Amino acid sequence: MSVIECKGLTKAFGGTKALDNFSCKIEGNTITGLIGRNGAGKTTLLKIIAGYLQQTTGEITVFSERPFNDLTVSANVIFVHDQLNLPTALNLKEILDVMASFYQNWDRELAQRLFDYFSLHPMQYYNGLSKGMKSTFNMIVGLAARTPLTLFDEPTTGMDAAVRKDFYRALLKDYIAYPRTIILSSHHLDEIEDLLEDILLMQRGQMLLHMSVTDLKEWAVGLEGRTVAVKEWTKNREVIFSKNGGLDQTYVVVRNDFTAAELQKVKLAGIKTLPVSSSDLCVYLTSKTKGGIDDVFNKG
Amino acid sequence: MSLTKVSLAEVVKKQYIYKLHAYTQVFLSLIILQVIAILFSLNGSGMMGSGGGMIDLEVHYYSADIVVAFTMLWGFITAILITTKAYRNDDFILVTNRISSNLSNVLFLLTASLIGGITANLSSFLLKIIISIFKSDFYIDSPADIVTVMDLFVGSGATVLYIFLFSALGYLVGILVQLNRVFAVVLPVVFVGGLILDGMRGDAGVIAAVFKFFFAESSFTLFLIKGICTLVLLFLAAFGLSNRMEVKP
């Protein structure tokens, strides 16, 4: 059963459309990575799923309910983001107690153990925490709530590398023990790639790709070799990215619709075939020009 | 993972308990305000003097009116405060929708008004004690001031209702300001401008009429009916306006 279904979802802020005719289905018990450049509409989408914002047009259902103003959705979704408003008058311990009283699946023991592990102080106040510590605390809240749908919007903002690693591991372990639907938006795809099952790539408010990580790895291929030879092979194909190296060398990323026989021929033509990492591919797919930032500097 | 089902009443109750705990600063400000108001009250609310020959007579009147007035303003400002983003968005990390959030706010304001109204009423006793000890040689408790339990209840009840009315008004004003910042300028200008205009024309205008409608009612039952109807209207307006409001950081 799909947990989230969107059809033609559009959200306009003033003149600009943060979401533009966005449609997707997210299945239950998966970890989906929400990937996209800045301003692609990731946060807007998550906010609509959480019932914070109301779409301008289109339809969305979360657990078969419309999320805006719905108590069932609110009770079963936790939305963790870096601008989280937590009560300023309560200390961290009290905040955890309040959360425990609201979320029925709340795991007190897990919360406490994570709390101790990251050496947070129970008497501290949320506003007194550093940026990274705030993110760490948010993460504890997000994990311990154990809601059937957990939304993390750039949860690792400000965390150092060690804490980020711990977070990914904690997320994976808790997910395996208590399978649920998790959506994780992040800029560090290379870091979370191993964690994810599906990737949802967004661009300018629309869905670009929605597939499993294993499929995405096979989806494109990089060809590197002499410019003439590479050009010959990529002539009638969808070029995703191209880069000119020195000495008549070219690197081109194309859709991987080669047959095994063709690949053999490519190799014989002296072209190296290279796998394309998902994070590079996402950057290539969402860049506005084929050559990336280099094009800005290559005036000629 | 199976879905958890919650009922509105259950969520409102949890939010109410949470708000009593999380908004304690509101009550701290109440204590400070009432202490200041009691200090102001020590100046007396009226004075009458006469003399002749060897006798010089001065009569000072004292009352806890200032405390009540301060508490009403406190209710108004508290209500505006809890509609601000810092407070309103807190609810959304917890289980909530806009109706439950509004309902628990109303319950919180009612509780705050109860506490504010009763303490404001009781402060008159503190005032009497301070005056009889420190201020005057003779202390006369006027016959009208001999308090029966019934008087205390009616007095407190009326005070609570006044404060709750002010908080309901504050709540609506707060929601309006949250809907559009323009109201933060427009509403005070209309209010103060209206007062000035009334003053210039030299007759009682709309604002004065509104005050008269509520404050000059001699029948408690009638005042109760007027008050409750107004409360319902104010809160319904606030609910209706805020029900489509989005959560923005």
XYZ file of N, CA and C in Angstrom, chain A residues 11-238:
684
model
N 2.270 23.945 -5.700
C 2.251 24.905 -4.604
C 2.939 26.171 -5.071
N 2.192 27.252 -5.078
C 2.765 28.520 -5.531
C 2.963 29.460 -4.356
N 4.118 30.089 -4.319
C 4.371 31.160 -3.349
C 4.492 32.438 -4.162
N 3.470 33.270 -4.066
C 3.495 34.463 -4.899
C 3.499 34.034 -6.360
N 4.479 34.454 -7.118
C 4.518 34.112 -8.535
C 5.236 32.803 -8.831
N 6.129 32.384 -7.912
C 6.946 31.216 -8.228
C 6.278 29.938 -7.740
N 6.486 28.889 -8.519
C 5.913 27.605 -8.150
C 6.997 26.752 -7.499
N 6.835 26.465 -6.208
C 7.813 25.613 -5.539
C 7.596 24.162 -5.944
N 6.343 23.799 -6.140
C 6.017 22.489 -6.675
C 5.178 22.719 -7.919
N 5.493 22.011 -8.979
C 4.809 22.263 -10.237
C 4.316 20.938 -10.799
N 3.046 20.668 -10.608
C 2.449 19.459 -11.164
C 3.230 18.197 -10.775
N 3.456 18.079 -9.483
C 4.306 17.007 -8.972
C 3.456 15.764 -8.664
N 3.869 14.624 -9.186
C 3.147 13.386 -8.899
C 4.129 12.313 -8.469
N 3.769 11.566 -7.445
C 4.606 10.429 -7.065
C 3.830 9.535 -6.101
N 4.366 8.341 -5.918
C 3.803 7.404 -4.955
C 4.953 6.893 -4.127
N 4.784 6.890 -2.810
C 5.846 6.336 -1.973
C 5.281 5.149 -1.208
N 5.925 4.025 -1.398
C 5.435 2.788 -0.799
C 5.784 2.722 0.684
N 5.049 1.877 1.415
C 5.299 1.719 2.844
C 6.590 0.972 3.117
N 7.146 1.205 4.297
C 8.363 0.534 4.752
C 9.524 0.614 3.769
N 9.821 1.822 3.350
C 11.011 2.044 2.526
C 11.742 3.258 3.074
N 13.039 3.326 2.770
C 13.759 4.569 3.037
C 13.981 5.234 1.696
N 13.415 6.423 1.545
C 13.540 7.134 0.283
C 14.407 8.365 0.492
N 15.340 8.556 -0.407
C 16.162 9.764 -0.355
C 15.546 10.811 -1.257
N 15.303 11.986 -0.705
C 14.744 13.078 -1.492
C 15.915 13.970 -1.883
N 16.253 13.937 -3.156
C 17.464 14.608 -3.601
C 17.094 15.704 -4.587
N 17.811 16.777 -4.526
C 17.554 17.862 -5.458
C 18.429 19.033 -5.097
N 18.576 19.939 -6.057
C 19.411 21.114 -5.784
C 18.661 22.037 -4.835
N 19.363 23.105 -4.410
C 18.690 24.100 -3.580
C 17.504 24.671 -4.347
N 16.368 24.772 -3.660
C 15.200 25.374 -4.307
C 14.475 24.440 -5.251
N 14.733 23.140 -5.157
C 14.045 22.201 -6.048
C 12.638 21.895 -5.563
N 12.332 22.271 -4.314
C 10.991 22.029 -3.764
C 10.926 20.897 -2.765
N 12.089 20.451 -2.288
C 12.112 19.323 -1.344
C 11.387 19.665 -0.048
N 11.770 20.783 0.549
C 11.175 21.161 1.831
C 9.686 21.433 1.689
N 9.300 22.084 0.599
C 7.882 22.359 0.367
C 7.093 21.059 0.317
N 7.645 20.073 -0.400
C 6.961 18.791 -0.504
C 6.793 18.158 0.886
N 7.885 18.158 1.660
C 7.812 17.557 2.998
C 6.807 18.292 3.874
N 6.779 19.621 3.750
C 5.843 20.407 4.563
C 4.396 20.108 4.204
N 4.157 19.872 2.927
C 2.783 19.536 2.520
C 2.425 18.142 3.045
N 3.395 17.216 2.981
C 3.137 15.865 3.494
C 2.827 15.924 4.990
N 3.552 16.779 5.704
C 3.368 16.869 7.151
C 2.123 17.665 7.533
N 1.466 18.275 6.538
C 0.266 19.051 6.837
C 0.566 20.463 7.316
N 1.777 20.935 7.081
C 2.122 22.311 7.480
C 1.567 23.311 6.475
N 1.692 22.931 5.206
C 1.248 23.820 4.137
C 0.101 23.161 3.392
N -0.670 23.985 2.717
C -1.741 23.441 1.907
C -1.430 23.691 0.431
N -1.618 22.667 -0.382
C -1.275 22.802 -1.797
C -2.185 23.806 -2.479
N -1.668 24.431 -3.534
C -2.489 25.372 -4.286
C -3.494 24.593 -5.130
N -2.992 23.613 -5.904
C -3.901 22.710 -6.622
C -3.326 21.306 -6.541
N -4.091 20.353 -7.018
C -3.624 18.972 -7.010
C -4.096 18.232 -5.778
N -3.706 16.979 -5.703
C -4.175 16.155 -4.596
C -3.039 15.440 -3.913
N -3.160 15.282 -2.617
C -2.186 14.482 -1.888
C -2.915 13.701 -0.807
N -2.551 12.447 -0.646
C -3.052 11.697 0.499
C -1.876 11.043 1.212
N -1.942 11.091 2.536
C -0.967 10.426 3.381
C -1.771 9.460 4.257
N -1.467 8.207 4.225
C -2.288 7.185 4.894
C -3.752 7.329 4.476
N -3.966 7.582 3.211
C -5.303 7.772 2.627
C -6.084 8.948 3.201
N -5.399 9.863 3.880
C -6.081 11.059 4.401
C -5.420 12.290 3.796
N -6.200 13.383 3.715
C -5.570 14.634 3.320
C -4.812 15.172 4.528
N -3.523 15.451 4.390
C -2.725 15.753 5.588
C -3.036 17.084 6.270
N -3.524 18.078 5.501
C -3.732 19.390 6.120
C -4.859 19.315 7.151
N -4.555 19.687 8.385
C -5.534 19.697 9.476
C -6.062 18.311 9.845
N -5.262 17.276 9.637
C -5.740 15.942 9.972
C -4.980 15.397 11.187
N -5.740 14.984 12.199
C -5.100 14.525 13.437
C -4.401 13.184 13.254
N -5.017 12.283 12.487
C -4.406 10.961 12.287
C -3.040 11.115 11.621
N -2.973 11.966 10.598
C -1.690 12.186 9.931
C -0.692 12.783 10.921
N -1.151 13.769 11.690
C -0.246 14.410 12.638
C 0.283 13.428 13.690
N -0.574 12.497 14.108
C -0.165 11.537 15.137
C 0.792 10.494 14.596
N 0.786 10.302 13.281
C 1.597 9.237 12.697
C 2.774 9.734 11.868
N 2.958 11.049 11.872
C 4.063 11.621 11.102
C 4.890 12.485 12.034
N 6.208 12.370 11.937
C 7.038 13.366 12.599
C 7.919 13.990 11.540
N 7.999 15.302 11.583
C 8.736 16.055 10.582
C 9.877 16.773 11.280
N 11.083 16.310 11.026
C 12.252 16.893 11.687
C 13.004 17.743 10.671
N 13.188 19.004 11.000
C 13.918 19.904 10.097
C 14.783 20.833 10.929
N 15.626 21.603 10.276
C 16.607 22.363 11.057
C 16.049 23.653 11.638
N 14.795 23.970 11.335
C 14.225 25.159 11.969
C 13.125 24.768 12.942
N 13.332 23.635 13.552
C 12.340 23.085 14.467
C 12.080 24.053 15.620
N 10.791 24.259 15.895
C 10.417 25.083 17.036
C 10.155 24.168 18.205
N 11.001 24.224 19.206
C 10.715 23.432 20.390
C 10.481 24.394 21.536
N 9.614 24.004 22.478
C 9.276 24.927 23.571
C 10.530 25.463 24.268
N 10.609 26.798 24.349
C 11.810 27.410 24.910
C 11.827 27.352 26.435
N 10.657 27.175 27.051
C 10.605 27.222 28.507
C 10.947 25.879 29.147
N 11.042 24.831 28.329
C 11.307 23.504 28.881
C 12.758 23.103 28.613
N 13.339 22.360 29.552
C 14.676 21.847 29.283
C 14.570 20.560 28.459
N 15.723 20.066 28.043
C 15.721 18.949 27.089
C 14.993 17.732 27.625
N 15.206 17.455 28.905
C 14.551 16.293 29.521
C 13.026 16.448 29.463
N 12.575 17.659 29.797
C 11.125 17.914 29.803
C 10.547 17.836 28.389
N 11.328 18.295 27.409
C 10.846 18.216 26.024
C 10.639 16.751 25.642
N 11.608 15.913 26.008
C 11.476 14.488 25.687
C 10.239 13.897 26.379
N 9.983 14.319 27.616
C 8.800 13.824 28.334
C 7.513 14.239 27.635
N 7.483 15.495 27.168
C 6.297 15.978 26.461
C 6.078 15.162 25.190
N 7.168 14.945 24.450
C 7.062 14.172 23.202
C 6.537 12.765 23.498
N 7.051 12.197 24.580
C 6.639 10.839 24.940
C 5.140 10.781 25.219
N 4.604 11.870 25.800
C 3.175 11.851 26.130
C 2.315 11.982 24.872
N 2.885 12.564 23.807
C 2.098 12.767 22.587
C 2.205 11.602 21.615
N 3.408 11.039 21.479
C 3.591 9.986 20.479
C 3.494 8.617 21.132
N 2.500 7.842 20.674
C 2.215 6.577 21.358
C 3.333 5.547 21.226
N 4.066 5.593 20.108
C 5.129 4.606 19.919
C 6.462 5.053 20.497
N 6.475 6.206 21.127
C 7.732 6.788 21.623
C 8.534 5.774 22.436
N 9.827 5.668 22.106
C 10.691 4.732 22.812
C 11.562 5.511 23.798
N 11.151 5.488 25.051
C 11.865 6.237 26.081
C 13.299 5.762 26.248
N 13.439 4.436 26.174
C 14.759 3.881 26.435
C 15.747 4.300 25.351
N 15.289 4.187 24.103
C 16.147 4.585 22.990
C 16.522 6.065 23.115
N 15.512 6.894 23.406
C 15.764 8.327 23.541
C 16.826 8.574 24.609
N 16.673 7.913 25.739
C 17.597 8.109 26.841
C 19.010 7.661 26.472
N 19.079 6.501 25.802
C 20.402 5.969 25.460
C 21.113 6.853 24.446
N 20.360 7.332 23.452
C 20.973 8.242 22.471
C 21.381 9.547 23.145
N 20.508 10.000 24.026
C 20.744 11.244 24.759
C 22.063 11.165 25.527
N 22.262 10.036 26.206
C 23.499 9.850 26.969
C 24.696 9.685 26.040
N 24.488 8.937 24.953
C 25.591 8.670 24.034
C 26.148 9.973 23.460
N 25.248 10.889 23.094
C 25.715 12.145 22.506
C 26.011 13.198 23.586
N 26.106 12.730 24.818
C 26.408 13.556 25.996
C 25.677 14.894 25.999
N 24.378 14.824 25.822
C 23.555 16.019 26.013
C 23.234 16.121 27.502
N 23.003 17.326 27.959
C 22.708 17.505 29.375
C 21.210 17.712 29.572
N 20.577 16.923 30.459
C 19.112 17.020 30.602
C 18.614 18.403 31.016
N 19.442 19.156 31.725
C 18.963 20.453 32.214
C 19.211 21.585 31.216
N 19.851 21.268 30.097
C 20.112 22.296 29.095
C 18.822 22.737 28.420
N 18.866 23.927 27.833
C 17.725 24.402 27.054
C 18.060 24.338 25.580
N 17.034 24.076 24.785
C 17.230 23.857 23.357
C 17.901 25.054 22.690
N 17.470 26.265 23.087
C 18.041 27.450 22.439
C 19.502 27.673 22.783
N 19.965 27.009 23.846
C 21.359 27.165 24.230
C 22.282 26.192 23.512
N 21.709 25.314 22.704
C 22.531 24.316 22.025
C 23.179 24.912 20.773
N 24.323 24.342 20.399
C 24.948 24.757 19.147
C 24.152 24.165 17.993
N 24.459 24.615 16.784
C 23.718 24.164 15.596
C 23.770 22.640 15.457
N 24.985 22.092 15.608
C 25.149 20.649 15.454
C 24.429 19.878 16.554
N 24.477 20.431 17.767
C 23.809 19.777 18.904
C 22.298 19.809 18.722
N 21.800 20.931 18.180
C 20.364 21.014 17.900
C 19.969 19.910 16.935
N 20.765 19.765 15.862
C 20.466 18.724 14.874
C 20.510 17.345 15.527
N 21.467 17.149 16.426
C 21.576 15.863 17.112
C 20.330 15.600 17.946
N 19.891 16.630 18.658
C 18.696 16.474 19.482
C 17.471 16.215 18.614
N 17.369 16.953 17.505
C 16.251 16.732 16.570
C 16.231 15.295 16.092
N 17.423 14.782 15.806
C 17.546 13.420 15.308
C 17.033 12.431 16.354
N 17.384 12.665 17.611
C 16.903 11.789 18.682
C 15.371 11.803 18.710
N 14.814 13.019 18.609
C 13.354 13.154 18.612
C 12.745 12.379 17.444
N 13.355 12.542 16.268
C 12.841 11.892 15.066
C 12.893 10.379 15.145
N 13.963 9.861 15.721
C 14.109 8.405 15.803
C 13.214 7.816 16.887
N 13.225 8.439 18.065
C 12.512 7.865 19.204
C 10.994 7.935 19.027
N 10.510 8.865 18.203
C 9.061 8.999 18.029
C 8.484 7.753 17.361
N 9.294 7.089 16.536
C 8.883 5.840 15.863
C 7.521 5.955 15.210
N 7.329 7.048 14.492
C 6.063 7.205 13.800
C 6.108 6.408 12.500
N 4.979 5.892 12.044
C 4.953 5.120 10.799
C 5.532 5.876 9.604
N 5.446 7.203 9.644
C 6.094 7.994 8.600
C 7.013 9.015 9.265
N 8.288 8.929 8.942
C 9.263 9.829 9.545
C 9.909 10.652 8.439
N 9.842 11.983 8.585
C 10.406 12.873 7.575
C 11.610 13.601 8.160
N 12.749 13.460 7.508
C 13.942 14.195 7.932
C 14.309 15.168 6.830
N 14.280 16.456 7.133
C 14.690 17.438 6.137
C 16.090 17.930 6.485
N 17.035 17.534 5.686
C 18.438 17.868 5.930
C 18.802 17.735 7.403
N 18.716 16.513 7.915
C 18.899 16.315 9.350
C 20.337 16.520 9.821
N 21.283 16.490 8.896
C 22.680 16.510 9.342
C 23.292 17.904 9.324
N 22.454 18.948 9.106
C 22.981 20.311 9.079
C 23.789 20.599 10.348
N 25.018 20.989 10.169
C 25.840 21.394 11.313
C 26.476 20.259 12.086
N 26.109 19.020 11.770
C 26.722 17.893 12.502
C 28.140 17.665 11.997
N 29.028 17.251 12.881
C 30.362 16.913 12.399
C 30.341 15.510 11.786
N 31.438 15.149 11.130
C 31.461 13.902 10.359
C 31.154 12.687 11.231
N 31.687 12.678 12.442
C 31.490 11.526 13.326
C 30.019 11.366 13.702
N 29.384 12.469 14.044
C 27.977 12.410 14.443
C 27.112 12.021 13.244
N 27.481 12.543 12.060
C 26.728 12.179 10.858
C 26.757 10.667 10.660
N 27.948 10.102 10.783
C 28.092 8.650 10.608
C 27.254 7.912 11.638
N 27.330 8.360 12.884
C 26.546 7.737 13.957
C 25.062 7.801 13.644
N 24.658 8.954 13.135
C 23.240 9.145 12.823
C 22.782 8.148 11.759
N 23.568 8.029 10.677
C 23.170 7.111 9.610
C 23.064 5.686 10.129
N 24.003 5.348 10.992
C 24.009 3.988 11.527
C 22.813 3.747 12.440
N 22.559 4.750 13.285
C 21.426 4.649 14.210
C 20.122 4.532 13.421
N 20.022 5.343 12.371
C 18.812 5.337 11.549
C 18.601 3.955 10.935
N 19.677 3.392 10.396
C 19.572 2.102 9.727
C 19.208 0.998 10.717
N 19.866 1.013 11.874
C 19.613 -0.026 12.879
C 18.170 0.042 13.363
N 17.710 1.254 13.622
C 16.346 1.392 14.131
C 15.326 1.047 13.058
N 15.682 1.355 11.813
C 14.785 1.032 10.698
C 14.655 -0.485 10.536
N 15.785 -1.191 10.684
C 15.739 -2.645 10.539
C 14.925 -3.269 11.679
N 15.115 -2.747 12.881
C 14.388 -3.277 14.030
C 12.897 -2.929 13.963
N 12.597 -1.704 13.515
C 11.195 -1.257 13.445
C 10.949 -0.662 12.064
N 10.676 -1.519 11.074
C 10.502 -1.002 9.714
C 9.392 0.035 9.654
N 9.654 1.101 8.978
C 8.652 2.159 8.789
C 9.044 2.956 7.557
N 8.217 3.903 7.197
C 8.511 4.684 6.005
C 9.320 5.908 6.410
N 10.464 6.056 5.782
C 11.321 7.188 6.130
C 11.665 7.940 4.849
N 11.530 9.253 4.915
C 11.985 10.085 3.800
C 13.088 10.985 4.331
N 14.182 10.990 3.611
C 15.375 11.687 4.077
C 15.800 12.632 2.971
N 15.767 13.931 3.244
C 16.284 14.818 2.211
C 17.679 15.229 2.623
N 18.565 15.234 1.653
C 19.953 15.535 2.015
C 20.723 16.018 0.804
N 21.797 16.744 1.078
C 22.696 17.148 -0.004
C 23.837 16.152 -0.158
N 24.009 15.309 0.858
C 25.148 14.384 0.834
C 24.695 13.018 0.344
N 24.368 12.908 -0.927
C 23.878 11.627 -1.433
C 24.944 10.536 -1.298
N 26.209 10.906 -1.522
C 27.262 9.891 -1.428
C 27.318 9.274 -0.033
N 26.931 10.087 0.982
C 26.976 9.572 2.350
C 25.788 8.661 2.669
N 24.638 8.989 2.107
C 23.433 8.243 2.510
C 23.047 7.173 1.508
N 23.792 7.110 0.419
C 23.478 6.185 -0.668
C 23.278 4.760 -0.166
N 24.186 4.309 0.705
C 24.131 2.923 1.171
C 22.918 2.647 2.042
N 22.344 3.730 2.546
C 21.235 3.630 3.475
C 19.905 3.518 2.737
N 19.893 4.131 1.556
C 18.621 4.326 0.862
C 18.218 3.105 0.052
N 16.917 2.954 -0.087
C 16.405 1.956 -1.021
C 15.982 2.633 -2.314
N 15.265 3.760 -2.158
C 14.785 4.479 -3.334
C 15.356 5.891 -3.355
N 15.415 6.415 -4.541
C 15.827 7.809 -4.684
C 14.750 8.548 -5.450
N 14.391 9.707 -4.933
C 13.429 10.563 -5.628
C 14.176 11.842 -5.954
N 14.429 12.044 -7.216
C 15.199 13.213 -7.627
C 14.247 14.299 -8.103
N 14.404 15.478 -7.535
C 13.508 16.587 -7.888
C 14.260 17.693 -8.583
N 13.574 18.337 -9.492
C 14.142 19.510 -10.143
C 13.037 20.499 -10.455
N 13.240 21.724 -10.072
C 12.282 22.818 -10.296
C 10.853 22.396 -10.002
N 10.651 21.774 -8.856
C 9.303 21.445 -8.416
C 8.694 20.239 -9.099
N 9.490 19.554 -9.875
C 8.946 18.373 -10.546
C 9.795 17.152 -10.245
N 9.184 15.984 -10.473
C 9.929 14.759 -10.237
C 10.735 14.422 -11.479
N 12.027 14.171 -11.274
C 12.884 13.856 -12.410
C 13.050 12.345 -12.508
N 13.267 11.719 -11.366
C 13.501 10.278 -11.314
C 12.935 9.746 -10.020
N 12.406 8.546 -10.057
C 12.034 7.865 -8.822
C 12.308 6.395 -9.057
N 13.417 5.915 -8.540
C 13.775 4.514 -8.768
C 14.634 4.026 -7.616
N 14.895 2.727 -7.637
C 15.694 2.194 -6.543
C 17.162 2.560 -6.779
N 17.929 2.572 -5.716
C 19.324 2.984 -5.810
C 20.099 2.044 -6.730
N 19.791 0.748 -6.662
C 20.520 -0.207 -7.506
C 20.240 0.058 -8.987
N 18.988 0.405 -9.302
C 18.681 0.725 -10.693
C 19.392 1.988 -11.135
N 19.454 2.944 -10.232
C 20.071 4.224 -10.576
C 21.548 4.038 -10.922
N 22.201 3.110 -10.219
C 23.624 2.887 -10.469
C 23.858 2.341 -11.882
N 22.869 1.617 -12.398
C 22.992 1.028 -13.740
C 22.445 1.968 -14.808
N 21.817 3.027 -14.367
C 21.012 3.843 -15.275
C 21.846 4.578 -16.319
N 23.047 4.969 -15.946
C 23.888 5.731 -16.876
C 25.286 5.141 -16.896
N 26.010 5.494 -17.935
C 27.370 4.993 -18.039
C 28.266 6.130 -18.534
N 29.495 6.126 -18.063
C 30.443 7.148 -18.480
C 31.379 6.576 -19.540
N 31.554 7.315 -20.624
C 32.476 6.875 -21.678
C 33.649 7.840 -21.719
N 34.849 7.285 -21.710
C 36.019 8.154 -21.758
C 36.963 7.656 -22.838
N 37.387 8.544 -23.682
C 38.319 8.138 -24.730
C 38.576 9.294 -25.673
N 39.093 9.004 -26.861
C 39.399 10.058 -27.814
C 38.107 10.708 -28.286
N 38.151 12.007 -28.415
C 36.945 12.791 -28.677
C 36.169 12.257 -29.882
N 36.883 11.975 -30.963
C 36.206 11.549 -32.184
C 35.446 10.242 -31.949
N 36.122 9.291 -31.315
C 35.508 7.992 -31.074
C 34.295 8.111 -30.160
N 34.454 8.891 -29.108
C 33.344 9.056 -28.153
C 32.162 9.730 -28.839
N 32.455 10.753 -29.632
C 31.384 11.481 -30.337
C 30.601 10.528 -31.226
N 31.337 9.654 -31.881
C 30.723 8.691 -32.787
C 29.697 7.833 -32.040
N 30.079 7.380 -30.861
C 29.200 6.483 -30.108
C 28.058 7.192 -29.391
N 28.220 8.471 -29.148
C 27.190 9.169 -28.376
C 26.306 10.031 -29.274
N 26.464 9.869 -30.556
C 25.797 10.767 -31.495
C 24.273 10.775 -31.312
N 23.688 9.600 -31.295
C 22.226 9.545 -31.250
C 21.690 9.201 -29.860
N 22.517 9.471 -28.872
C 22.065 9.140 -27.523
C 21.858 10.402 -26.686
N 21.138 10.214 -25.595
C 20.872 11.327 -24.689
C 22.123 11.612 -23.845
